Coordinates of C-alpha atoms and ligand atoms in Angstrom, one line a residue:
X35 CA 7.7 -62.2 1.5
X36 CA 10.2 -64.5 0.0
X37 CA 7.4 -66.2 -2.4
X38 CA 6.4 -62.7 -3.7
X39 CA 9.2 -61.6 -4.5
X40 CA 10.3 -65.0 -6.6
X41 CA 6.4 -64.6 -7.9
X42 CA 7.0 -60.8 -8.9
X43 CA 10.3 -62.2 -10.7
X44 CA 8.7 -64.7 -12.4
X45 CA 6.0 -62.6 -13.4
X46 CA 8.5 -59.7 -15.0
X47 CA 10.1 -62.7 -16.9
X48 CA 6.8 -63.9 -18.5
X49 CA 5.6 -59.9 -19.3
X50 CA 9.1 -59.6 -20.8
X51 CA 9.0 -63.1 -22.8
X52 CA 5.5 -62.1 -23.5
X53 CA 6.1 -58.4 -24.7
X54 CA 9.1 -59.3 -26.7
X55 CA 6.5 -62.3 -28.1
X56 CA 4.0 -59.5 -29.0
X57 CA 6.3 -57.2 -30.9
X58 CA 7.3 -60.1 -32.7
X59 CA 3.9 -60.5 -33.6
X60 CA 4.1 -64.2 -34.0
X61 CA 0.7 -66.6 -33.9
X62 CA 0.4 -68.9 -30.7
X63 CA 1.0 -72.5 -31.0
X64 CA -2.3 -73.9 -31.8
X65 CA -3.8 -71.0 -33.2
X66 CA -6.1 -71.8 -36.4
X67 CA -6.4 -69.5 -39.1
X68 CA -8.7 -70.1 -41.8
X69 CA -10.8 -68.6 -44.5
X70 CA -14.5 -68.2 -44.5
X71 CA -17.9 -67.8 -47.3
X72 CA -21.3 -68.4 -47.7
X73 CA -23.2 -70.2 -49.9
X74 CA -25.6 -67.5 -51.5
X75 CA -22.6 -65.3 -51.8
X76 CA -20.2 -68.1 -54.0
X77 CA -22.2 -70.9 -54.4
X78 CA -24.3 -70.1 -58.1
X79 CA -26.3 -73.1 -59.6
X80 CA -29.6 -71.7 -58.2
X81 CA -31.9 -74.0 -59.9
X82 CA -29.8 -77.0 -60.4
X83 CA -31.2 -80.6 -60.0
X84 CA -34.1 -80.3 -57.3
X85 CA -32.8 -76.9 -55.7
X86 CA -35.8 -74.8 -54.3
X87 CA -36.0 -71.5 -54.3
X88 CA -34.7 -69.6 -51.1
X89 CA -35.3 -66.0 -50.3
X90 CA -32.2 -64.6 -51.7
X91 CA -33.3 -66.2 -55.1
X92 CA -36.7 -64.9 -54.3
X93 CA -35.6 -61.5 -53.3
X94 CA -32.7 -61.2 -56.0
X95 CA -35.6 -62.0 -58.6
X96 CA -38.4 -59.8 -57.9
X97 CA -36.8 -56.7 -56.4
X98 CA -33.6 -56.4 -58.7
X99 CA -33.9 -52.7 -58.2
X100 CA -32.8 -53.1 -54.3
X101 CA -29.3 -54.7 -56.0
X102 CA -26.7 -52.8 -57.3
X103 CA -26.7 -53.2 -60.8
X104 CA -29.9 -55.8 -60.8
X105 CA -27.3 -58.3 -60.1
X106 CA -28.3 -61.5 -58.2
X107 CA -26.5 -65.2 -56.8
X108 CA -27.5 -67.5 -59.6
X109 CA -24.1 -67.8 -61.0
X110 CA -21.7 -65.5 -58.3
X111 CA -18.1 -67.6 -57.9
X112 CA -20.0 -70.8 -59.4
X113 CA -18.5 -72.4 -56.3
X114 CA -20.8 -75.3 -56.8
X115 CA -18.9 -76.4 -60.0
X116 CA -15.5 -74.9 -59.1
X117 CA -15.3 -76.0 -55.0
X118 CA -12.3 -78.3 -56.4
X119 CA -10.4 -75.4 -57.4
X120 CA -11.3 -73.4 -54.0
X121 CA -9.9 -75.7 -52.1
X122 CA -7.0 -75.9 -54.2
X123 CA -6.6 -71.9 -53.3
X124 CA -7.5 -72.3 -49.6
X125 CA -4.3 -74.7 -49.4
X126 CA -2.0 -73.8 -51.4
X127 CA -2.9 -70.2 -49.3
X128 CA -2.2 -72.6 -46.3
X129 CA -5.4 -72.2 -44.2
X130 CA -6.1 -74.3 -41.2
X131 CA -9.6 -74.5 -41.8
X132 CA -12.4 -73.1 -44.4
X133 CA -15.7 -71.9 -42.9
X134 CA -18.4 -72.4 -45.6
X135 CA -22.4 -72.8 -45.1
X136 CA -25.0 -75.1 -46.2
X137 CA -28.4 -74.1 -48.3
X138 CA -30.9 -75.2 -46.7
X139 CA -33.0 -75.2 -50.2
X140 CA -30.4 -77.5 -51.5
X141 CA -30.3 -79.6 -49.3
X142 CA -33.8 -80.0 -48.5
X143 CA -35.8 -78.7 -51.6
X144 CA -39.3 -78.7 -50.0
X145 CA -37.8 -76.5 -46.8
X146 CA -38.9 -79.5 -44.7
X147 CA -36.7 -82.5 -43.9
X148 CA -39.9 -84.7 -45.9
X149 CA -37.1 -84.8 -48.7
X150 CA -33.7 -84.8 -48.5
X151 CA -31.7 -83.8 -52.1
X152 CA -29.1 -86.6 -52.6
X153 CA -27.5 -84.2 -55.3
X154 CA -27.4 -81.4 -52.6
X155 CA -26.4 -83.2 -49.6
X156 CA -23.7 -85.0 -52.1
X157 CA -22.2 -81.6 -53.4
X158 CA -21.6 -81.0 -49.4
X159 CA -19.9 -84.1 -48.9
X160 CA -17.9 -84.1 -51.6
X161 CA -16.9 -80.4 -50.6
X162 CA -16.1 -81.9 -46.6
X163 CA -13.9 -84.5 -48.4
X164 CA -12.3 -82.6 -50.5
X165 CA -11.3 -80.2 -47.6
X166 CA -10.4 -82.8 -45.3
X167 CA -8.2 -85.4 -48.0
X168 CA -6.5 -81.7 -48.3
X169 CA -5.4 -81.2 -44.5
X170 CA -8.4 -78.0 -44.1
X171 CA -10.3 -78.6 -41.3
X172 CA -14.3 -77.8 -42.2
X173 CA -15.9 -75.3 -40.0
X174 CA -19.8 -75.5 -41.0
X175 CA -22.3 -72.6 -40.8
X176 CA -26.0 -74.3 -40.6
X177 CA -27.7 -71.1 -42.1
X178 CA -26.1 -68.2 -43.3
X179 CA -29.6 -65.9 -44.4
X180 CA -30.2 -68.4 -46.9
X181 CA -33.9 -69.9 -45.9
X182 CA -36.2 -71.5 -47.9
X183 CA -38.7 -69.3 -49.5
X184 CA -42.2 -71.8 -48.6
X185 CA -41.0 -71.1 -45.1
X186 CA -40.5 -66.9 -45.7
X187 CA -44.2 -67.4 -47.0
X188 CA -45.3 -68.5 -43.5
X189 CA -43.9 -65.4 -41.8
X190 CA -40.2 -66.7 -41.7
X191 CA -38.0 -65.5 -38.7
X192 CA -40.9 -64.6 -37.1
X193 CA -43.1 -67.5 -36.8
X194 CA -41.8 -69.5 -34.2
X195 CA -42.8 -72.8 -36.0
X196 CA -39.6 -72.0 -37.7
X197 CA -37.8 -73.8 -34.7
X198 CA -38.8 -77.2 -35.2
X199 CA -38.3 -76.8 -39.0
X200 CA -34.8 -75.5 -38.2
X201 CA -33.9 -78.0 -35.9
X202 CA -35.0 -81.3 -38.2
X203 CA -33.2 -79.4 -40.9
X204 CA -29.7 -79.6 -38.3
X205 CA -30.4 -82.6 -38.0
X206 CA -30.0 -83.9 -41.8
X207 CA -26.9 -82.2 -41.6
X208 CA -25.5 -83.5 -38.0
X209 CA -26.4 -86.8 -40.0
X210 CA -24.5 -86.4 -43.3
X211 CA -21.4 -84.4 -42.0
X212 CA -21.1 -84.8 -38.5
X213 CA -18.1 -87.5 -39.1
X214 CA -15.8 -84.8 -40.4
X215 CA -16.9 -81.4 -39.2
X216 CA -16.2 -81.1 -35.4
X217 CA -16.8 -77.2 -35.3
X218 CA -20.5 -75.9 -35.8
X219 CA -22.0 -72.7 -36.4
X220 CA -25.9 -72.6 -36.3
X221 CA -26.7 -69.6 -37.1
X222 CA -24.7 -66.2 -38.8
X223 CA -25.4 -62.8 -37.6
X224 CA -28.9 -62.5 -36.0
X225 CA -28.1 -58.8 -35.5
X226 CA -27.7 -57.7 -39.3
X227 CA -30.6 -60.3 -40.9
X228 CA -33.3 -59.9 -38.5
X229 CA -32.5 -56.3 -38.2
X230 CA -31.9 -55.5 -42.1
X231 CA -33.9 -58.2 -43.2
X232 CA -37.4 -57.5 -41.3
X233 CA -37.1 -53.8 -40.5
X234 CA -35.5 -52.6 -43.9
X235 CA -34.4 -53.6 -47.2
X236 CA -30.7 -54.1 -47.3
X237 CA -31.4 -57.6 -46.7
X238 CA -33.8 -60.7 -47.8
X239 CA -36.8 -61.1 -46.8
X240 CA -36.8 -57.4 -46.8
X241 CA -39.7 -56.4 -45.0
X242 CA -40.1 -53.5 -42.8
X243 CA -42.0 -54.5 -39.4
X244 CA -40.6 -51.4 -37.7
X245 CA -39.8 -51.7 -33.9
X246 CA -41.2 -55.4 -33.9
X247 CA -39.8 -57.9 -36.7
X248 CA -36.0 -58.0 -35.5
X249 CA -36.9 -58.3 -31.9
X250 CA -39.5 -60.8 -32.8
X251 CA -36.8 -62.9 -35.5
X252 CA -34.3 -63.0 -32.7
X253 CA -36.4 -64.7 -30.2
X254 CA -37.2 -67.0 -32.7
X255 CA -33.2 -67.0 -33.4
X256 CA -32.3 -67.8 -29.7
X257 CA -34.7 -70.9 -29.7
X258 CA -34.0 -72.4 -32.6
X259 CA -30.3 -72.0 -32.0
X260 CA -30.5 -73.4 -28.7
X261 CA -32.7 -76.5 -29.4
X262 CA -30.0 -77.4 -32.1
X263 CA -27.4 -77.0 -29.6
X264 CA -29.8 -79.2 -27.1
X265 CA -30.4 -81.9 -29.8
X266 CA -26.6 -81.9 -30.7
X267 CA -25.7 -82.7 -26.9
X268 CA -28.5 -84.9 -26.9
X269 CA -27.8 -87.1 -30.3
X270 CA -24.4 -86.3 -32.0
X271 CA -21.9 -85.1 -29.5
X272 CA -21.0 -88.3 -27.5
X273 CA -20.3 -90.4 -31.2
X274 CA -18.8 -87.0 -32.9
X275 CA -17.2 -85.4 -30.5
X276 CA -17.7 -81.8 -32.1
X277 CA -18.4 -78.0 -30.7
X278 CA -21.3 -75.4 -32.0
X279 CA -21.8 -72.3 -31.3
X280 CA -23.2 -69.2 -32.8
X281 CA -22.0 -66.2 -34.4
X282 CA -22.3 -62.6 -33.9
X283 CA -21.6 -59.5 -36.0
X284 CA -19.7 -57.2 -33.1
X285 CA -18.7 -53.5 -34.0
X286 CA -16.5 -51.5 -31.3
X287 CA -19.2 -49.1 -29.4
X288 CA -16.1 -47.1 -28.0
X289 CA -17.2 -44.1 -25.8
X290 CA -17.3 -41.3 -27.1
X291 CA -15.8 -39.2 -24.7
X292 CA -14.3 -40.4 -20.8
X293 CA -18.1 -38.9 -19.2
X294 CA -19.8 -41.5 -22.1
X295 CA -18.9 -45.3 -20.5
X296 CA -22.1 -46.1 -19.8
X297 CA -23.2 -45.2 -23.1
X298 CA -20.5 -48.1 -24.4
X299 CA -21.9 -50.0 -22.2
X300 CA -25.8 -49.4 -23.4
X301 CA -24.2 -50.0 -27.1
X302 CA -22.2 -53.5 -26.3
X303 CA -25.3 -55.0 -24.5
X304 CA -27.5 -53.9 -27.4
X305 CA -25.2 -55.1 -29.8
X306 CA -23.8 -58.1 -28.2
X307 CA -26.1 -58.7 -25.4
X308 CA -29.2 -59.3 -27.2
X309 CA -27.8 -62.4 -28.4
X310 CA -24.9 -63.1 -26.1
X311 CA -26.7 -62.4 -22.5
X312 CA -29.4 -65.1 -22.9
X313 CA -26.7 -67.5 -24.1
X314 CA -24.2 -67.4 -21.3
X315 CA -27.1 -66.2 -18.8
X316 CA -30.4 -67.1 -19.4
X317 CA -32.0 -63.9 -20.3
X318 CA -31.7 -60.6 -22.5
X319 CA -29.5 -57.9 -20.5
X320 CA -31.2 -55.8 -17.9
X321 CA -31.1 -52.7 -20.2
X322 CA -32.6 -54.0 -23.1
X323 CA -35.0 -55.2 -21.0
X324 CA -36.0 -51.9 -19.2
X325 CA -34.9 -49.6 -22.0
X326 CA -37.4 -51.3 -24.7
X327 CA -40.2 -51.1 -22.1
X328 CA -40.2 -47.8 -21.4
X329 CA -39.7 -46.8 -25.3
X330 CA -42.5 -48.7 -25.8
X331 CA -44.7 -47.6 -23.5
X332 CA -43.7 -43.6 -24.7
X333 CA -45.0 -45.4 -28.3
X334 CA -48.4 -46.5 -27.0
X335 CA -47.7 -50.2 -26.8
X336 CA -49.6 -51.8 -24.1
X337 CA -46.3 -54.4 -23.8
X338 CA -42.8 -54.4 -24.3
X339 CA -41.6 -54.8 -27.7
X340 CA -38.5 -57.2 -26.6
X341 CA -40.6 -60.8 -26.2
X342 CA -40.4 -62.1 -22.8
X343 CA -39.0 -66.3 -22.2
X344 CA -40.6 -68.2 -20.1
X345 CA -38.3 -69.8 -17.4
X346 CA -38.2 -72.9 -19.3
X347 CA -37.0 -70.8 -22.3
X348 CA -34.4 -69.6 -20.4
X349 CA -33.3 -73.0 -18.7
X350 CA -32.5 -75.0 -22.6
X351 CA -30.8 -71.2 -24.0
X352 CA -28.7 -70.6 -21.0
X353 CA -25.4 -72.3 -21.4
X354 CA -25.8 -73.3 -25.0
X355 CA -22.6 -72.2 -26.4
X356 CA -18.5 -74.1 -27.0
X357 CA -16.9 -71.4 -28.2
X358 CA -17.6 -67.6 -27.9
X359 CA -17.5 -66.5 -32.6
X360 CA -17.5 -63.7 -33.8
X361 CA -17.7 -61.7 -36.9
X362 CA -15.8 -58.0 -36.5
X363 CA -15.2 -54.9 -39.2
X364 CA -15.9 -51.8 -38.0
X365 CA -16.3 -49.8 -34.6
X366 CA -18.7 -46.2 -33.8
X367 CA -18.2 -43.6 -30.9
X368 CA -21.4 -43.4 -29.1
X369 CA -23.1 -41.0 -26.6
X370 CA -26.5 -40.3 -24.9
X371 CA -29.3 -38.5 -27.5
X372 CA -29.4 -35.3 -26.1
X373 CA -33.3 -35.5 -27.2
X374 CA -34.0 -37.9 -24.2
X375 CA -33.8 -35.2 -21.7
X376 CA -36.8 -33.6 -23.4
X377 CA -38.5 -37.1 -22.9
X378 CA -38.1 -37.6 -26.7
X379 CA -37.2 -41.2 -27.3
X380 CA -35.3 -41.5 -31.1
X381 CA -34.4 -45.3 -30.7
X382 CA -34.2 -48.2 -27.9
X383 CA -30.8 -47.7 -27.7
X384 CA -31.1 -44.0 -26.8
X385 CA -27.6 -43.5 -28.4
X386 CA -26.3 -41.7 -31.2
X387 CA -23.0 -43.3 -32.8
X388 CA -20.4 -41.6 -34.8
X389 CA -17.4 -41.8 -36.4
X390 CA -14.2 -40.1 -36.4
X391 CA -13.4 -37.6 -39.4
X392 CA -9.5 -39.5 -39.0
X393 CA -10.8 -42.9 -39.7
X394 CA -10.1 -44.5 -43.1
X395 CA -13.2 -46.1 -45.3
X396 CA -13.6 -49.3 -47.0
X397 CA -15.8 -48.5 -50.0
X398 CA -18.9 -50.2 -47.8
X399 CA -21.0 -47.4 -46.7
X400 CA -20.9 -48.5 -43.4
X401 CA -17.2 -49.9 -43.2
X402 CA -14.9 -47.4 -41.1
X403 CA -11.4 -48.3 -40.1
X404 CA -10.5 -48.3 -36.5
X405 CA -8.7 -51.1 -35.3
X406 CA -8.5 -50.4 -31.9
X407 CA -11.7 -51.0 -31.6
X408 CA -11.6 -54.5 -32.4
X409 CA -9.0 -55.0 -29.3
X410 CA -11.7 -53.0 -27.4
X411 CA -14.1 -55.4 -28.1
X412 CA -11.7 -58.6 -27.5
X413 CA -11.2 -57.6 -23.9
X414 CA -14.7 -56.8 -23.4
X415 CA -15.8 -60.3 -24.6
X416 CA -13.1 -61.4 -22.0
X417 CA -14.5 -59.5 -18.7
X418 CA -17.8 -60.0 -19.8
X419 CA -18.4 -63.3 -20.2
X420 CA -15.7 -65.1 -18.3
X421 CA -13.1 -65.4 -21.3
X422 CA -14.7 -67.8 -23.5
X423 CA -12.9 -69.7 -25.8
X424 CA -13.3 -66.9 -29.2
X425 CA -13.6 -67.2 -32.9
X426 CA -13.0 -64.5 -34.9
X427 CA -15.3 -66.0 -37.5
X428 CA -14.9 -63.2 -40.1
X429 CA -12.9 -59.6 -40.7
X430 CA -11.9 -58.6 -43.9
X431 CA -11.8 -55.2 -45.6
X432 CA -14.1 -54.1 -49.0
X433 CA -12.7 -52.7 -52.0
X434 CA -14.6 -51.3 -55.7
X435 CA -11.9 -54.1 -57.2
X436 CA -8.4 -53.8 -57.0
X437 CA -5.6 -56.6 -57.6
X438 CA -2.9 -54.7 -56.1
X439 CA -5.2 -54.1 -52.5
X440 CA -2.3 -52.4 -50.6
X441 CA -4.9 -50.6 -48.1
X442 CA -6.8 -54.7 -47.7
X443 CA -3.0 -56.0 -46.0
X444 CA -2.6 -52.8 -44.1
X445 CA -6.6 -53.6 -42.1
X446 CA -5.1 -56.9 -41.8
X447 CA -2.2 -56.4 -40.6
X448 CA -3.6 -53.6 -38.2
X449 CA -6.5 -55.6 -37.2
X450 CA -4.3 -58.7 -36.6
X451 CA -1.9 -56.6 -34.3
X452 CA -4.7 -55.9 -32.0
X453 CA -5.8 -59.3 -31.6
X454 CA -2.8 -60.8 -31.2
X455 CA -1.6 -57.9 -28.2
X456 CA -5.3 -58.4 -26.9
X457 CA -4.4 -62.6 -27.0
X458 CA -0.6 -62.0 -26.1
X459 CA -0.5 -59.2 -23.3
X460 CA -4.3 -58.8 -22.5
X461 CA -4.8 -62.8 -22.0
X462 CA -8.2 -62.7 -24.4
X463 CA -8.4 -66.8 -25.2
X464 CA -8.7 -66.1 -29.1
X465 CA -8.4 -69.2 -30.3
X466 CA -9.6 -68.8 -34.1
X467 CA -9.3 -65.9 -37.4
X468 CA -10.8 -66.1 -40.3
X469 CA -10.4 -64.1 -43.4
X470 CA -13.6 -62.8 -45.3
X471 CA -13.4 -63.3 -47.7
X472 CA -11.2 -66.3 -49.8
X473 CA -13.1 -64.8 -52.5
X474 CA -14.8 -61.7 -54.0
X475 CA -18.3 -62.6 -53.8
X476 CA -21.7 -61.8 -53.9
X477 CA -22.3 -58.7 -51.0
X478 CA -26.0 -58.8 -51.0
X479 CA -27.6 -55.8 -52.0
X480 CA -24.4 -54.0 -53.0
X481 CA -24.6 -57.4 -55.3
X482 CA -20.5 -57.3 -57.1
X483 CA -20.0 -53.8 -56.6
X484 CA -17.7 -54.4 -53.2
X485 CA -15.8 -57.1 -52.9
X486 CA -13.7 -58.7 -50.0
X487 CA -11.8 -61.2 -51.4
X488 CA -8.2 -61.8 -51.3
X489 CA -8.7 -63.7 -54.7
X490 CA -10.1 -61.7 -57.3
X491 CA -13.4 -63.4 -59.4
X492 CA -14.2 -61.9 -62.6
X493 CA -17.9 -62.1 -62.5
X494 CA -18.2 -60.8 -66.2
X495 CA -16.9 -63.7 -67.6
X496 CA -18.9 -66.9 -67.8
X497 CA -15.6 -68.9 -67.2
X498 CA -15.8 -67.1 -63.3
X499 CA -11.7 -67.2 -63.4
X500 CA -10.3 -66.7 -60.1
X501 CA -6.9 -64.2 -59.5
X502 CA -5.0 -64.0 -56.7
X503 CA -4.5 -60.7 -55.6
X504 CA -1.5 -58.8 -53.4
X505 CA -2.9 -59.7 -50.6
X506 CA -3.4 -63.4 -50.7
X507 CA 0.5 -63.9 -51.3
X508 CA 0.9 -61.2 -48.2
X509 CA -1.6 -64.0 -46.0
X510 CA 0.6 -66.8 -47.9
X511 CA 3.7 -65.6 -46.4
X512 CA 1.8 -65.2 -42.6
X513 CA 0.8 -68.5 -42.4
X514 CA 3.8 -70.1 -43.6
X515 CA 5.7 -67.7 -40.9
X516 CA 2.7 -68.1 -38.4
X517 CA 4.0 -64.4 -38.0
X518 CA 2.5 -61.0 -39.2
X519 CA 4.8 -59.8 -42.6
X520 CA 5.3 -55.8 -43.0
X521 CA 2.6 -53.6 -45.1
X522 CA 4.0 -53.8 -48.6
X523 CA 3.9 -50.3 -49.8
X524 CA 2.5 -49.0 -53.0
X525 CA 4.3 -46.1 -55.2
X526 CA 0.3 -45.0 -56.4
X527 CA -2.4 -44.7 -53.8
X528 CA -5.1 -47.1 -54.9
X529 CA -7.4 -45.8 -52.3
X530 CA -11.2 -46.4 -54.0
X531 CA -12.7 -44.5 -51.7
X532 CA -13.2 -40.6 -51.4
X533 CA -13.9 -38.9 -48.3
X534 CA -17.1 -37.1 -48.3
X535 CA -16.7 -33.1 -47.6
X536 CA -17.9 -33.5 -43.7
X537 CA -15.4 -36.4 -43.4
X538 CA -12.5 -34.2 -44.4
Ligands
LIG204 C1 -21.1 -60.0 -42.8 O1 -22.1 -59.1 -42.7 C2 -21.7 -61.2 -43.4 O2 -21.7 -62.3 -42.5 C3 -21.2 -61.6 -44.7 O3 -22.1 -62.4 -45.4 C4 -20.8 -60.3 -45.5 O4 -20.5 -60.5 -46.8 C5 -19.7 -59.6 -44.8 O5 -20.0 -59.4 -43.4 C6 -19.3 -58.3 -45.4 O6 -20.4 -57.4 -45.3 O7 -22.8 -49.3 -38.6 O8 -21.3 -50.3 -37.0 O9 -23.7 -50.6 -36.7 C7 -21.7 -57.9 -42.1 C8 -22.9 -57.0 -42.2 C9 -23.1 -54.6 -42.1 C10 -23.3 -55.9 -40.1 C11 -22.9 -53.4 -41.3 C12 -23.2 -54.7 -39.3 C13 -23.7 -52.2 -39.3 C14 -22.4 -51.9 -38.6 N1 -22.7 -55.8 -41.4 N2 -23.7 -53.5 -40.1 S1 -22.5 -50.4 -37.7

C-alpha cells in the first residue's frame, strides 16, 4: 500500500514535469534535427565525367510531357558544384545532421560495381567531409528512385536479379563512406516508387503493370533491402559501428467514423505493413495476405497477386531493421467500400479514403493538412511494433514559391507539436526530424512547379542562387532554442492554394 502510494506520487510528479515539459514544447536532450534531399532532386550535372544515365534522366528526356513544364534534373540546385555552399546553409541553419542520397549512375556508371567512378565516388567524399569538418552528422540514403537505366532495361524493380546488383552496389558505398556515416538508409519509399513508378506515371520508370508491378517491386525491395542489411552486419558493422534501416512514406489512415477502426487498421497494414510487417516479423500482414487473395481470385488469377517468401526469405528479412524512419505529410479518413457488400471488389484495400472539407492544402494535389494525424501514426508505430527507436526522415510542406511562407512555419510548428506531445506525454521513442526540404528542388513530375524548401533556388537563373526564406530563420531560432518559436503572422494571406468548390 505504502509503495503505491509513493509510486502514484512519483508518477503525478513526472506527468506534471512532463506536461509542464510539453507545453513548453522544448526538444529532448539528444534529440537530432537535421535537414534532408535527394540527389536527382538537387544534384544537376547529369552527364558530367563518366555519369550514366539513370531512369530519371531517362524518363525526364523522353517523356517531358509527363513533367510540368517539360522540365527535367540535369541542372535542378546544381548541388554537385554548389554542395560547399549547402553545407554552409545546413550550419549556419544549425542542423544536427543532413540526410542526402547517393546516384547509383554516378557512382558506378555501368550500373554494375565492374567500374567504380573515382570522380563520383570523390564528389561523395568530399560532400561526407565537408559535412563532418562542419559538425553535421551524414545520414546516407543508398537509393532514393534514382537507378541506373541498363538495369530499368532488364525489368528494374521487378527482376529479382536486381538484388545482387543492389547489394554489390552497397557495398562500394559501405566501402568508401562507412568511416564517417554511422546512420544508413537503403532504400526511400517503396510505397510511392513501386506503386507510382510501375502502376502509373507520376513516377520513373513509369510503367503501368496494373495489380502486379508494385507488389512484384516490393518483394524485390524487401530482399534487396535485407541482404544489405545482412551483408552490413556481416562485413562493416563490427569495424564501423553504424545503424541502417529503411524508410517508409506513412500517411495518417484515421477512421473515418468510431464504427470504422478496423478500416484504419486495413489502411495502416496496407500502408505500413507491406513493408514494416516482414521487417520486424517475417512476413506481409495477415490481411494483405488474405485480402489480395481473394481480390485476386474475384479477377481470375489462378494465384495471389502479393508474392509469397519462402521461409528462408523470411528468416534474413525478419529483424533487419536499427531504427524504425519514416517519411510523413499528409493523413486520409477511411471506410469500408460500400460496393463490397455487392461482392464488387474496387481495390485490395477495399477502402475508400477521404478528406475533410476543414483541412488546409499544400499546393501538392495530394498534400492535405492534418496534423493530428501524424501523432496518430506516432503512437501506432509505438503499439505496433514494440516502440522502435523512430526517424522522422522527412515532413515538410509544398508551396507554388513564396519567400515569405507563413502557412510552411505554421505545418511545422503544428506538425512538430504533435510529435513532441506523442514523444513527451505518449512515450513514442522519436529519436530523429528532418526537414524536407533544405532546398526547393526538383518534385518529380510536378518538376519546379512545387517546391518545399525552406531556402528558396531560383531555377531560372543559370547562377542557381539560393534565398533563405521566412521560414529557415523561424527553424534557425528552433534549433538554437532546441524549443518550438510562435507562428509569425502575416498582415496578407499568401495562401497559394484555392479550395476547390466541393472542398468549400
Ligand atoms: C517524398 O515523396 C519523397 O521522398 C521526396 O523525394 C519528395 O520530394 C517529397 O516526399 C515531397 O513529395 O494520398 O495519402 O495516399 C512523397 C510522395 C506522394 C507519397 C503522395 C504518398 C500519396 C499520399 N508521396 N503519396 S495519400
Amino acid at each position: 500500500m505504502k509503495r503505491c502510494s509513493i509510486a502514484t506520487i512519483i508518477c503525478a510528479i513526472i506527468s506534471t514535469v512532463c506536461c509542464c515539459d510539453v507545453v513548453k514544447l522544448t526538444f529532448p536532450s539528444g534529440f537530432s534535427l537535421g535537414a534532408a534531399s535527394a540527389a536527382y532532386q538537387i544534384e544537376g550535372a547529369w552527364n558530367v565525367s563518366d555519369k550514366g544515365e539513370n531512369v530519371w534522366d531517362y524518363y525526364t528526356h523522353h517523356y517531358p510531357e509527363i513533367i510540368s513544364e517539360g522540365r527535367n534534373g540535369d541542372v535542378a540546385c546544381n548541388s554537385y558544384y554548389k554542395y560547399k555552399e549547402d553545407v554552409e546553409l545546413i550550419k549556419s541553419t544549425g542542423f544536427d545532421f543532413y540526410r542526402f542520397s547517393v546516384s547509383w549512375s554516378r557512382v558506378l556508371p555501368t550500373g554494375f560495381a565492374n567500374v567504380i567512378s573515382e570522380d563520383g565516388l570523390q564528389y561523395y567524399k568530399n560532400l561526407t567531409a565537408e559535412l563532418v569538418a562542419n559538425g553535421i552528422e551524414p545520414v546516407v540514403t543508398i537509393y532514393h528512385w534514382d537507378h541506373p537505366q541498363v538495369i530499368e532495361e532488364m525489368g528494374g524493380w521487378t527482376n529479382e536479379l536486381i538484388v545482387d546488383w543492389f547489394v554489390a552496389y552497397a557495398r562500394v558505398l559501405f566501402e568508401a563512406l562507412g568511416g564517417s556515416v554511422k546512420r544508413w538508409v537503403t532504400i526511400n519509399e517503396p510505397d510511392s516508387f513501386c506503386g507510382e513508378g510501375y502502376e502509373s506515371t507520376r513516377l520513373a520508370p513509369g510503367k503501368v503493370i496494373t495489380g502486379i508491378g508494385k507488389y512484384l517491386c516490393g518483394h524485390n525491395v524487401l530482399k534487396a533491402h535485407a541482404k544489405t542489411y545482412r551483408m552490413y552486419e556481416e562485413e562493416f558493422r563490427d569495424s564501423q559501428g553504424g545503424v541502417i534501416g529503411i524508410v517508409l512514406p506513412l500517411s495518417g489512415h484515421l477512421p473515418y467514423n468510431s464504427s470504422y477502426a478496423d478500416a484504419a487498421e486495413t489502411g495502416f497494414q496496407f500502408n505500413c505493413g507491406w513493408m514494416a510487417h516482414p521487417i520486424y516479423f517475417g512476413d506481409y500482414p495477415e490481411i494483405m495476405k488474405t485480402r489480395v487473395a481473394l481480390v485476386s481470385e474475384s479477377q481470375g488469377y489462378p494465384r495471389s497477386r502479393l508474392p509469397e517468401f519462402s521461409d528462408e526469405w523470411k528468416a534474413i528479412i525478419n529483424g533487419t531493421s536499427d531504427y524504425f524512419g519514416l517519411n510523413h505529410y499528409t493523413s486520409r479518413f477511411v471506410y469500408n467500400d460500400p460496393d463490397e457488400e455487392l461482392g464488387i471488389y474496387n481495390s485490395d484495400s477495399g477502402l475508400i479514403s477521404v478528406v475533410d472539407s476543414s483541412w488546409p492544402m499544400a499546393s501538392s494535389s495530394w498534400f492535405y493538412v492534418y496534423p493530428e494525424g501524424f501523432g496518430y501514426l506516432l503512437r501506432k508505430i509505438r503499439d505496433e511494433y514494440g516502440n522502435p527507436s523512430t526517424w522522422i526522415m522527412e515532413n515538410g510542406y509544398s508551396d507554388t514559391d513564396n519567400l515569405e511562407d507563413y502557412e510552411r512555419i505554421s505545418y511545422y510548428y503544428e506538425y512538430l507539436k504533435e510529435m513532441l506531445i506523442a514523444v513527451k506525454r505518449d512515450g513514442c521513442n522519436v529519436e530523429g526530424y528532418a526537414v524536407w526540404s533544405i532546398l526547393d528542388n526538383f518534385e518529380w513530375s510536378d518538376g519546379y512547379t512545387n517546391r518545399f524548401g525552406i531556402i528558396r533556388v531560383e531555377f531560372d537563373d543559370a547562377d542557381t542562387n539560393r534565398t533563405t526564406k521566412l521560414s529557415q530563420a523561424w527553424w534557425k531560432k528552433v534549433l538554437s532554442k532546441r524549443k518550438l518559436q510562435s507562428v509569425p503572422t502575416s498582415t496578407t494571406s499568401t495562401n497559394t492554394r484555392t479550395r476547390l468548390p466541393w472542398q468549400k
